[in-house]
CSV table of C-alpha atoms and ligand atoms in Angstrom, one decimal:
chain,number,residue,atom,x,y,z
K,1,UNK,CA,-136.4,-129.1,-11.4
K,2,UNK,CA,-134.2,-132.2,-11.8
K,3,UNK,CA,-130.8,-131.8,-13.5
K,4,UNK,CA,-130.4,-132.9,-17.0
K,5,UNK,CA,-128.5,-136.1,-17.6
K,6,UNK,CA,-126.7,-134.5,-20.5
K,7,UNK,CA,-124.6,-132.5,-18.1
K,8,UNK,CA,-122.8,-135.5,-16.7
K,9,UNK,CA,-119.3,-136.4,-18.0
K,10,UNK,CA,-118.6,-140.1,-18.4
K,11,UNK,CA,-116.7,-140.2,-15.2
K,12,UNK,CA,-119.4,-138.4,-13.3
K,13,UNK,CA,-122.0,-140.9,-14.6
K,14,UNK,CA,-119.9,-143.8,-13.6
K,15,UNK,CA,-119.5,-142.4,-10.1
K,16,UNK,CA,-123.2,-141.8,-9.9
K,17,UNK,CA,-124.0,-145.4,-10.9
K,18,UNK,CA,-121.6,-146.7,-8.3
K,19,UNK,CA,-122.9,-144.5,-5.5
K,20,UNK,CA,-126.5,-145.5,-6.3
K,21,UNK,CA,-126.0,-149.2,-6.2
K,22,UNK,CA,-125.4,-149.8,-9.9
K,23,UNK,CA,-122.3,-150.9,-11.8
K,24,UNK,CA,-119.8,-148.6,-13.4
K,25,UNK,CA,-120.3,-150.3,-16.8
K,26,UNK,CA,-123.9,-149.1,-16.8
K,27,UNK,CA,-122.5,-145.7,-17.7
K,28,UNK,CA,-121.3,-147.2,-20.9
K,29,UNK,CA,-124.7,-148.5,-22.0
K,30,UNK,CA,-126.3,-145.2,-20.9
K,31,UNK,CA,-123.9,-143.0,-22.9
K,32,UNK,CA,-124.6,-145.3,-25.9
K,33,UNK,CA,-128.3,-144.8,-25.6
K,34,UNK,CA,-128.0,-141.0,-25.1
K,35,UNK,CA,-125.4,-140.2,-27.8
K,36,UNK,CA,-125.3,-143.0,-30.3
K,37,UNK,CA,-128.9,-144.1,-30.5
K,38,UNK,CA,-130.1,-140.7,-29.4
K,39,UNK,CA,-133.3,-141.9,-27.7
K,40,UNK,CA,-135.7,-139.4,-26.2
K,41,UNK,CA,-136.7,-141.2,-22.9
K,42,UNK,CA,-135.2,-143.4,-20.2
K,43,UNK,CA,-137.9,-145.9,-21.0
K,44,UNK,CA,-136.4,-146.5,-24.4
K,45,UNK,CA,-133.1,-147.7,-22.9
K,46,UNK,CA,-134.3,-151.2,-23.2
K,47,UNK,CA,-131.2,-153.2,-22.1
K,48,UNK,CA,-131.0,-151.3,-18.7
K,49,UNK,CA,-132.8,-152.7,-15.7
K,50,UNK,CA,-136.1,-151.2,-14.7
K,51,UNK,CA,-134.5,-150.2,-11.4
K,52,UNK,CA,-131.8,-148.2,-13.2
K,53,UNK,CA,-134.3,-146.6,-15.5
K,54,UNK,CA,-136.5,-145.6,-12.6
K,55,UNK,CA,-133.5,-144.3,-10.6
K,56,UNK,CA,-132.6,-142.1,-13.6
K,57,UNK,CA,-136.1,-140.9,-13.9
K,58,UNK,CA,-136.1,-139.9,-10.2
K,59,UNK,CA,-132.9,-138.0,-10.4
K,60,UNK,CA,-132.6,-136.6,-13.9
K,61,UNK,CA,-134.5,-135.4,-16.9
K,62,UNK,CA,-133.5,-135.8,-20.5
K,63,UNK,CA,-135.5,-133.2,-22.3
K,64,UNK,CA,-134.1,-131.5,-25.4
K,65,UNK,CA,-134.2,-127.8,-26.0
K,66,UNK,CA,-137.2,-126.2,-27.6
K,67,UNK,CA,-136.8,-124.8,-31.1
K,68,UNK,CA,-138.3,-121.3,-31.2
K,69,UNK,CA,-137.0,-120.5,-34.7
K,70,UNK,CA,-134.9,-121.9,-37.4
K,71,UNK,CA,-133.5,-120.1,-40.5
K,72,UNK,CA,-131.9,-121.9,-43.4
K,73,UNK,CA,-129.6,-120.1,-45.7
K,74,UNK,CA,-129.1,-120.9,-49.4
K,75,UNK,CA,-125.5,-122.0,-48.6
K,76,UNK,CA,-126.8,-124.6,-46.2
K,77,UNK,CA,-126.2,-122.7,-42.9
K,78,UNK,CA,-128.9,-123.4,-40.4
K,79,UNK,CA,-129.4,-121.0,-37.5
K,80,UNK,CA,-131.5,-122.1,-34.5
K,81,UNK,CA,-133.0,-120.1,-31.8
K,82,UNK,CA,-133.3,-122.5,-28.9
K,83,UNK,CA,-135.1,-122.1,-25.6
K,84,UNK,CA,-133.7,-123.5,-22.3
K,85,UNK,CA,-135.6,-124.8,-19.4
K,86,UNK,CA,-135.9,-121.4,-17.7
K,87,UNK,CA,-137.1,-119.8,-21.0
K,88,UNK,CA,-133.8,-118.1,-21.7
K,89,UNK,CA,-132.8,-118.3,-25.4
K,90,UNK,CA,-129.5,-119.1,-27.1
K,91,UNK,CA,-128.4,-119.2,-30.7
K,92,UNK,CA,-126.8,-122.2,-32.3
K,93,UNK,CA,-125.5,-122.3,-35.8
K,94,UNK,CA,-124.8,-125.2,-38.2
K,95,UNK,CA,-122.2,-124.4,-40.9
K,96,UNK,CA,-121.7,-126.7,-43.9
K,97,UNK,CA,-117.9,-126.7,-44.5
K,98,UNK,CA,-115.9,-128.5,-47.2
K,99,UNK,CA,-114.5,-130.7,-44.4
K,100,UNK,CA,-117.8,-131.5,-42.6
K,101,UNK,CA,-120.6,-130.2,-40.5
K,102,UNK,CA,-119.6,-127.7,-37.9
K,103,UNK,CA,-121.8,-126.4,-35.0
K,104,UNK,CA,-121.2,-123.1,-33.3
K,105,UNK,CA,-122.6,-123.0,-29.8
K,106,UNK,CA,-123.3,-120.3,-27.3
K,107,UNK,CA,-121.7,-120.4,-23.9
K,108,UNK,CA,-123.5,-117.6,-22.0
K,109,UNK,CA,-127.0,-116.0,-22.1
K,110,UNK,CA,-125.9,-112.5,-23.3
K,111,UNK,CA,-122.3,-111.3,-22.9
K,112,UNK,CA,-120.5,-108.8,-20.7
K,113,UNK,CA,-117.5,-108.2,-22.9
K,114,UNK,CA,-119.0,-105.3,-24.7
K,115,UNK,CA,-117.1,-105.5,-28.0
K,116,UNK,CA,-118.2,-102.5,-30.1
K,117,UNK,CA,-118.8,-104.5,-33.3
K,118,UNK,CA,-120.7,-107.5,-31.8
K,119,UNK,CA,-124.5,-107.9,-31.6
K,120,UNK,CA,-124.2,-110.4,-28.7
K,121,UNK,CA,-122.9,-107.7,-26.4
K,122,UNK,CA,-126.1,-105.6,-26.9
K,123,UNK,CA,-127.7,-107.7,-24.3
K,124,UNK,CA,-125.8,-108.1,-21.0
K,125,UNK,CA,-125.1,-111.6,-19.6
K,126,UNK,CA,-127.9,-112.9,-17.4
K,127,UNK,CA,-126.2,-116.2,-16.6
K,128,UNK,CA,-123.7,-118.8,-17.9
K,129,UNK,CA,-124.9,-121.6,-20.1
K,130,UNK,CA,-124.5,-125.0,-18.3
K,131,UNK,CA,-122.7,-128.0,-19.8
K,132,UNK,CA,-125.9,-129.9,-20.3
K,133,UNK,CA,-127.3,-126.9,-22.2
K,134,UNK,CA,-124.3,-126.7,-24.5
K,135,UNK,CA,-124.4,-130.5,-25.1
K,136,UNK,CA,-128.1,-130.2,-25.8
K,137,UNK,CA,-127.4,-127.5,-28.4
K,138,UNK,CA,-125.2,-130.0,-30.2
K,139,UNK,CA,-127.8,-132.8,-29.8
K,140,UNK,CA,-130.5,-130.6,-31.2
K,141,UNK,CA,-128.5,-130.0,-34.4
K,142,UNK,CA,-127.4,-133.7,-34.6
K,143,UNK,CA,-131.0,-134.9,-34.3
K,144,UNK,CA,-131.9,-132.5,-37.1
K,145,UNK,CA,-129.0,-133.8,-39.2
K,146,UNK,CA,-130.1,-137.4,-38.4
K,147,UNK,CA,-132.9,-136.9,-41.0
K,148,UNK,CA,-130.2,-136.5,-43.6
K,149,UNK,CA,-128.1,-139.3,-42.1
K,150,UNK,CA,-125.3,-136.7,-41.5
K,151,UNK,CA,-123.1,-136.2,-38.5
K,152,UNK,CA,-121.7,-133.2,-36.7
K,153,UNK,CA,-118.0,-133.5,-37.1
K,154,UNK,CA,-116.8,-130.1,-35.7
K,155,UNK,CA,-117.7,-127.8,-32.9
K,156,UNK,CA,-116.7,-124.2,-32.2
K,157,UNK,CA,-117.5,-122.3,-29.0
K,158,UNK,CA,-117.9,-119.0,-31.0
K,159,UNK,CA,-121.6,-118.2,-30.4
K,160,UNK,CA,-122.9,-115.8,-27.8
K,161,UNK,CA,-120.8,-115.4,-24.6
K,162,UNK,CA,-117.2,-115.6,-23.5
K,163,UNK,CA,-116.2,-119.2,-22.9
K,164,UNK,CA,-113.3,-118.4,-20.5
K,165,UNK,CA,-115.8,-116.5,-18.3
K,166,UNK,CA,-117.6,-119.9,-18.0
K,167,UNK,CA,-114.5,-122.1,-18.0
K,168,UNK,CA,-115.6,-125.3,-16.1
K,169,UNK,CA,-118.9,-125.8,-18.0
K,170,UNK,CA,-117.1,-125.3,-21.3
K,171,UNK,CA,-114.5,-127.9,-20.4
K,172,UNK,CA,-117.1,-130.4,-19.2
K,173,UNK,CA,-119.0,-129.9,-22.5
K,174,UNK,CA,-115.7,-130.7,-24.4
K,175,UNK,CA,-115.2,-133.9,-22.3
K,176,UNK,CA,-118.8,-135.1,-22.9
K,177,UNK,CA,-118.8,-134.4,-26.7
K,178,UNK,CA,-115.3,-135.8,-27.2
K,179,UNK,CA,-116.0,-139.1,-25.4
K,180,UNK,CA,-115.9,-142.1,-27.7
K,181,UNK,CA,-119.3,-143.1,-26.5
K,182,UNK,CA,-120.6,-139.5,-26.7
K,183,UNK,CA,-120.8,-137.8,-30.0
K,184,UNK,CA,-117.1,-138.6,-30.4
K,185,UNK,CA,-116.2,-135.2,-31.9
K,186,UNK,CA,-112.4,-135.3,-32.1
K,187,UNK,CA,-110.6,-132.7,-29.9
K,188,UNK,CA,-108.7,-131.4,-32.9
K,189,UNK,CA,-112.1,-130.7,-34.5
K,190,UNK,CA,-113.1,-128.5,-31.6
K,191,UNK,CA,-112.2,-124.8,-31.2
K,192,UNK,CA,-112.7,-122.4,-28.3
K,193,UNK,CA,-112.6,-118.7,-29.1
K,194,UNK,CA,-111.8,-116.1,-26.5
K,195,UNK,CA,-111.6,-112.3,-26.5
K,196,UNK,CA,-108.3,-112.8,-24.7
K,197,UNK,CA,-108.4,-113.6,-20.9
K,198,UNK,CA,-104.9,-114.5,-19.9
K,199,UNK,CA,-105.8,-116.8,-16.9
K,200,UNK,CA,-108.1,-118.8,-19.2
K,201,UNK,CA,-105.5,-119.1,-21.9
K,202,UNK,CA,-102.9,-120.4,-19.4
K,203,UNK,CA,-105.3,-122.9,-17.8
K,204,UNK,CA,-106.4,-124.1,-21.3
K,205,UNK,CA,-102.8,-124.7,-22.3
K,206,UNK,CA,-102.5,-127.2,-19.5
K,207,UNK,CA,-105.7,-129.2,-20.3
K,208,UNK,CA,-104.9,-132.8,-21.4
K,209,UNK,CA,-106.9,-132.5,-24.7
K,210,UNK,CA,-105.8,-131.1,-28.0
K,211,UNK,CA,-108.6,-128.6,-28.5
K,212,UNK,CA,-107.9,-125.6,-30.7
K,213,UNK,CA,-107.6,-122.1,-29.4
K,214,UNK,CA,-108.8,-119.0,-31.3
K,215,UNK,CA,-108.1,-115.4,-30.1
K,216,UNK,CA,-110.3,-112.5,-31.1
K,217,UNK,CA,-107.5,-110.0,-31.7
K,218,UNK,CA,-109.1,-107.4,-34.1
K,219,UNK,CA,-106.5,-104.7,-33.6
K,220,UNK,CA,-102.7,-104.5,-33.6
K,221,UNK,CA,-102.2,-101.9,-30.8
K,222,UNK,CA,-103.6,-101.1,-27.4
K,223,UNK,CA,-105.2,-97.8,-28.3
K,224,UNK,CA,-107.3,-99.2,-31.1
K,225,UNK,CA,-108.0,-102.5,-29.4
K,226,UNK,CA,-109.2,-100.8,-26.2
K,227,UNK,CA,-111.5,-98.6,-28.3
K,228,UNK,CA,-113.3,-101.6,-29.8
K,229,UNK,CA,-112.8,-104.3,-27.1
K,230,UNK,CA,-113.1,-103.1,-23.5
K,231,UNK,CA,-111.4,-106.3,-22.3
K,232,UNK,CA,-108.2,-104.9,-23.6
K,233,UNK,CA,-108.3,-102.2,-20.8
K,234,UNK,CA,-108.2,-105.0,-18.2
K,235,UNK,CA,-105.7,-107.1,-20.2
K,236,UNK,CA,-103.6,-105.0,-22.6
K,237,UNK,CA,-101.7,-106.7,-25.5
K,238,UNK,CA,-98.5,-107.1,-23.5
K,239,UNK,CA,-100.4,-109.3,-21.0
K,240,UNK,CA,-102.2,-111.2,-23.8
K,241,UNK,CA,-99.0,-111.8,-25.7
K,242,UNK,CA,-97.3,-113.0,-22.5
K,243,UNK,CA,-100.1,-115.5,-21.9
K,244,UNK,CA,-99.7,-116.6,-25.6
K,245,UNK,CA,-96.0,-117.2,-25.1
K,246,UNK,CA,-96.8,-119.4,-22.1
K,247,UNK,CA,-99.4,-121.2,-24.2
K,248,UNK,CA,-96.9,-121.9,-27.0
K,249,UNK,CA,-94.4,-123.3,-24.4
K,250,UNK,CA,-96.9,-125.9,-23.2
K,251,UNK,CA,-99.0,-126.7,-26.3
K,252,UNK,CA,-97.8,-127.4,-29.8
K,253,UNK,CA,-101.2,-126.5,-31.4
K,254,UNK,CA,-101.4,-123.8,-34.0
K,255,UNK,CA,-103.4,-120.9,-32.7
K,256,UNK,CA,-105.8,-118.8,-34.8
K,257,UNK,CA,-106.0,-115.0,-34.5
K,258,UNK,CA,-109.4,-113.7,-35.5
K,259,UNK,CA,-109.3,-110.3,-37.2
K,260,UNK,CA,-112.5,-108.6,-38.4
K,261,UNK,CA,-111.8,-106.1,-41.1
K,262,UNK,CA,-113.7,-102.9,-40.2
K,263,UNK,CA,-113.7,-100.2,-42.9
K,264,UNK,CA,-111.4,-97.3,-42.0
K,265,UNK,CA,-110.9,-98.6,-38.5
K,266,UNK,CA,-108.3,-101.4,-38.5
K,267,UNK,CA,-108.0,-102.2,-42.2
K,268,UNK,CA,-105.0,-100.1,-43.5
K,269,UNK,CA,-101.7,-101.4,-44.8
K,270,UNK,CA,-100.0,-99.8,-41.8
K,271,UNK,CA,-102.3,-101.9,-39.5
K,272,UNK,CA,-101.4,-105.0,-41.4
K,273,UNK,CA,-97.7,-104.3,-40.9
K,274,UNK,CA,-98.2,-103.5,-37.2
K,275,UNK,CA,-100.1,-106.8,-36.8
K,276,UNK,CA,-97.4,-108.8,-38.6
K,277,UNK,CA,-94.8,-107.2,-36.2
K,278,UNK,CA,-96.9,-108.0,-33.2
K,279,UNK,CA,-97.2,-111.8,-33.9
K,280,UNK,CA,-94.1,-112.5,-36.0
K,281,UNK,CA,-92.5,-115.8,-34.9
K,282,UNK,CA,-95.6,-117.2,-33.2
K,283,UNK,CA,-97.1,-120.6,-34.3
K,284,UNK,CA,-100.3,-119.0,-35.6
K,285,UNK,CA,-102.3,-118.0,-38.6
K,286,UNK,CA,-104.6,-115.0,-39.0
K,287,UNK,CA,-108.3,-115.5,-40.0
K,288,UNK,CA,-109.5,-112.3,-41.7
K,289,UNK,CA,-113.2,-112.1,-41.2
K,290,UNK,CA,-115.6,-109.9,-43.1
K,291,UNK,CA,-117.7,-107.8,-40.8
K,292,UNK,CA,-121.3,-108.8,-40.5
K,293,UNK,CA,-123.2,-105.6,-40.4
K,294,UNK,CA,-125.1,-105.0,-37.2
K,295,UNK,CA,-127.8,-102.2,-37.5
K,296,UNK,CA,-127.1,-100.5,-34.2
K,297,UNK,CA,-123.4,-100.2,-34.9
K,298,UNK,CA,-121.5,-97.6,-36.9
K,299,UNK,CA,-119.1,-100.1,-38.6
K,300,UNK,CA,-119.0,-101.0,-42.3
K,301,UNK,CA,-117.6,-103.9,-44.2
K,302,UNK,CA,-114.3,-103.3,-46.2
K,303,UNK,CA,-114.3,-103.7,-49.9
K,304,UNK,CA,-112.9,-107.0,-51.2
K,305,UNK,CA,-110.1,-105.0,-52.8
K,306,UNK,CA,-109.0,-103.6,-49.4
K,307,UNK,CA,-109.4,-107.0,-47.8
K,308,UNK,CA,-107.1,-108.5,-50.5
K,309,UNK,CA,-104.6,-105.7,-49.9
K,310,UNK,CA,-104.5,-106.4,-46.1
K,311,UNK,CA,-104.2,-110.1,-46.8
K,312,UNK,CA,-101.3,-109.6,-49.3
K,313,UNK,CA,-99.5,-107.3,-46.8
K,314,UNK,CA,-99.6,-109.9,-44.1
K,315,UNK,CA,-98.5,-112.6,-46.5
K,316,UNK,CA,-95.5,-110.5,-47.7
K,317,UNK,CA,-94.6,-109.9,-44.1
K,318,UNK,CA,-94.4,-113.7,-43.6
K,319,UNK,CA,-97.7,-114.2,-41.8
K,320,UNK,CA,-100.1,-117.0,-42.9
K,321,UNK,CA,-103.6,-115.7,-43.3
K,322,UNK,CA,-107.0,-116.8,-44.6
K,323,UNK,CA,-109.8,-114.6,-45.8
K,324,UNK,CA,-112.9,-116.3,-44.3
K,325,UNK,CA,-116.0,-116.7,-46.3
K,326,UNK,CA,-119.3,-115.4,-45.0
K,327,UNK,CA,-121.7,-118.0,-43.8
K,328,UNK,CA,-125.5,-117.5,-43.9
K,329,UNK,CA,-125.2,-113.9,-45.2
K,330,UNK,CA,-128.8,-114.0,-46.3
K,331,UNK,CA,-130.1,-114.9,-42.8
K,332,UNK,CA,-129.4,-113.2,-39.5
K,333,UNK,CA,-126.0,-114.6,-39.3
K,334,UNK,CA,-124.1,-112.1,-37.2
K,335,UNK,CA,-123.4,-113.2,-33.7
K,336,UNK,CA,-126.5,-112.6,-31.5
K,337,UNK,CA,-128.6,-111.0,-34.2
K,338,UNK,CA,-131.4,-113.6,-34.2
K,339,UNK,CA,-131.7,-113.5,-30.4
K,340,UNK,CA,-131.5,-109.7,-30.1
K,341,UNK,CA,-134.2,-109.3,-32.8
K,342,UNK,CA,-136.5,-111.8,-31.0
K,343,UNK,CA,-136.0,-110.1,-27.7
K,344,UNK,CA,-136.8,-106.7,-29.2
K,345,UNK,CA,-140.0,-108.2,-30.6
K,346,UNK,CA,-139.1,-108.0,-34.3
K,347,UNK,CA,-140.7,-110.2,-36.8
K,348,UNK,CA,-138.3,-113.1,-37.6
N,401,LIG,N1,-116.3,-114.2,-26.8
N,401,LIG,C1,-115.6,-115.1,-27.7
N,401,LIG,C2,-116.5,-115.9,-28.6
N,401,LIG,C3,-117.7,-115.3,-29.2
N,401,LIG,S1,-117.5,-114.2,-30.5
N,401,LIG,C4,-114.7,-114.3,-28.5
N,401,LIG,O1,-114.6,-113.1,-28.4
N,401,LIG,O2,-113.9,-114.9,-29.3
N,401,LIG,C5,-116.9,-115.2,-31.9
N,401,LIG,C6,-116.2,-114.4,-33.0
N,401,LIG,O3,-117.1,-113.6,-33.8
N,401,LIG,C7,-115.2,-113.4,-32.4
N,401,LIG,O4,-114.0,-113.4,-33.1
N,401,LIG,C8,-116.0,-112.1,-32.6
N,401,LIG,O5,-115.1,-111.1,-32.5
N,401,LIG,C9,-116.6,-112.3,-33.9
N,401,LIG,N2,-117.7,-111.4,-34.2
N,401,LIG,C10,-118.5,-110.7,-33.3
N,401,LIG,N3,-119.4,-109.9,-34.0
N,401,LIG,C11,-119.1,-110.0,-35.3
N,401,LIG,C12,-119.6,-109.4,-36.5
N,401,LIG,N4,-120.6,-108.5,-36.4
N,401,LIG,N5,-119.1,-109.7,-37.6
N,401,LIG,C13,-118.1,-110.6,-37.7
N,401,LIG,N6,-117.6,-111.2,-36.7
N,401,LIG,C14,-118.0,-110.9,-35.4
């Protein structure tokens, strides 16, 4: 099958045009047709020469992803189950935030990180999601929002998969979406979330763009973290914190630590104090996340009283924190739930 044109960065498209007998500026018109006018075929790019349109058609395709399912929550969250060209499926979520429309994309088909609380890890990774497939997830949601004349303003790589296990495709996705002639999503409006892979964090620190970094921390000590996040056995907290120190030296962006509150596991006042001691002095804030119940797993959500106590303990210890709201609680909102249900043949 021909590659998708949505996988090319602006520079790559310029190079392609030049090496195929066209002009570099043709990339400009093409990006505009793809991302601003959002046409669905090369034929519709009416100000490009017939020769260029035919050349595109010979070398690329520009199909969108196939929507297998879409759930809409009463709070506006839309959850899409999308099929890729090889029939694999990914989940993409649109969240309505006070500051705009934020899309959460998946970076791998399944995930190998095996976090004990996460539905995505129930199905092992079969392959990485390519840049064109991540861009097309965004395009799918943007085309849906076009009906309401709204625009995707934020993007988070927090769906299924570990982005730093698919580094190059994730970076190309950012380049394409961030481009002025692309969807023009500001780099400060994009966030990449990782379970904590030190090489990825150091590389990311040196990227020229100002994309936000989120770290899934979820525990304040090695024993506990290793018991719920296997990645911690490969890269214990000392190594993660050392990578973070390097990150802070290079980047001036504030980092988010994600912390899911799991009842009687990591939610005590002692845990909050231990967490505060671990990250004190870093340019960060902690995002406390309510656990989204996954049937197969033994964890439970904490009471709002306990969550509040944890939050207050952090605050008194001088750590900035937020208690995140749940999105799409009335649909299959937990990471990977929709896809794993579909794959198990459940009615959705
Ligand atoms: N692999 C990356 C990105 C995908 S997970 C990472 O680990 O960050 C995105 C976020 O959702 C992570 O913080 C993850 O820990 C969290 N998450 C996973 N399962 C969850 C659940 N059942 N309830 C709430 N948050 C969950």
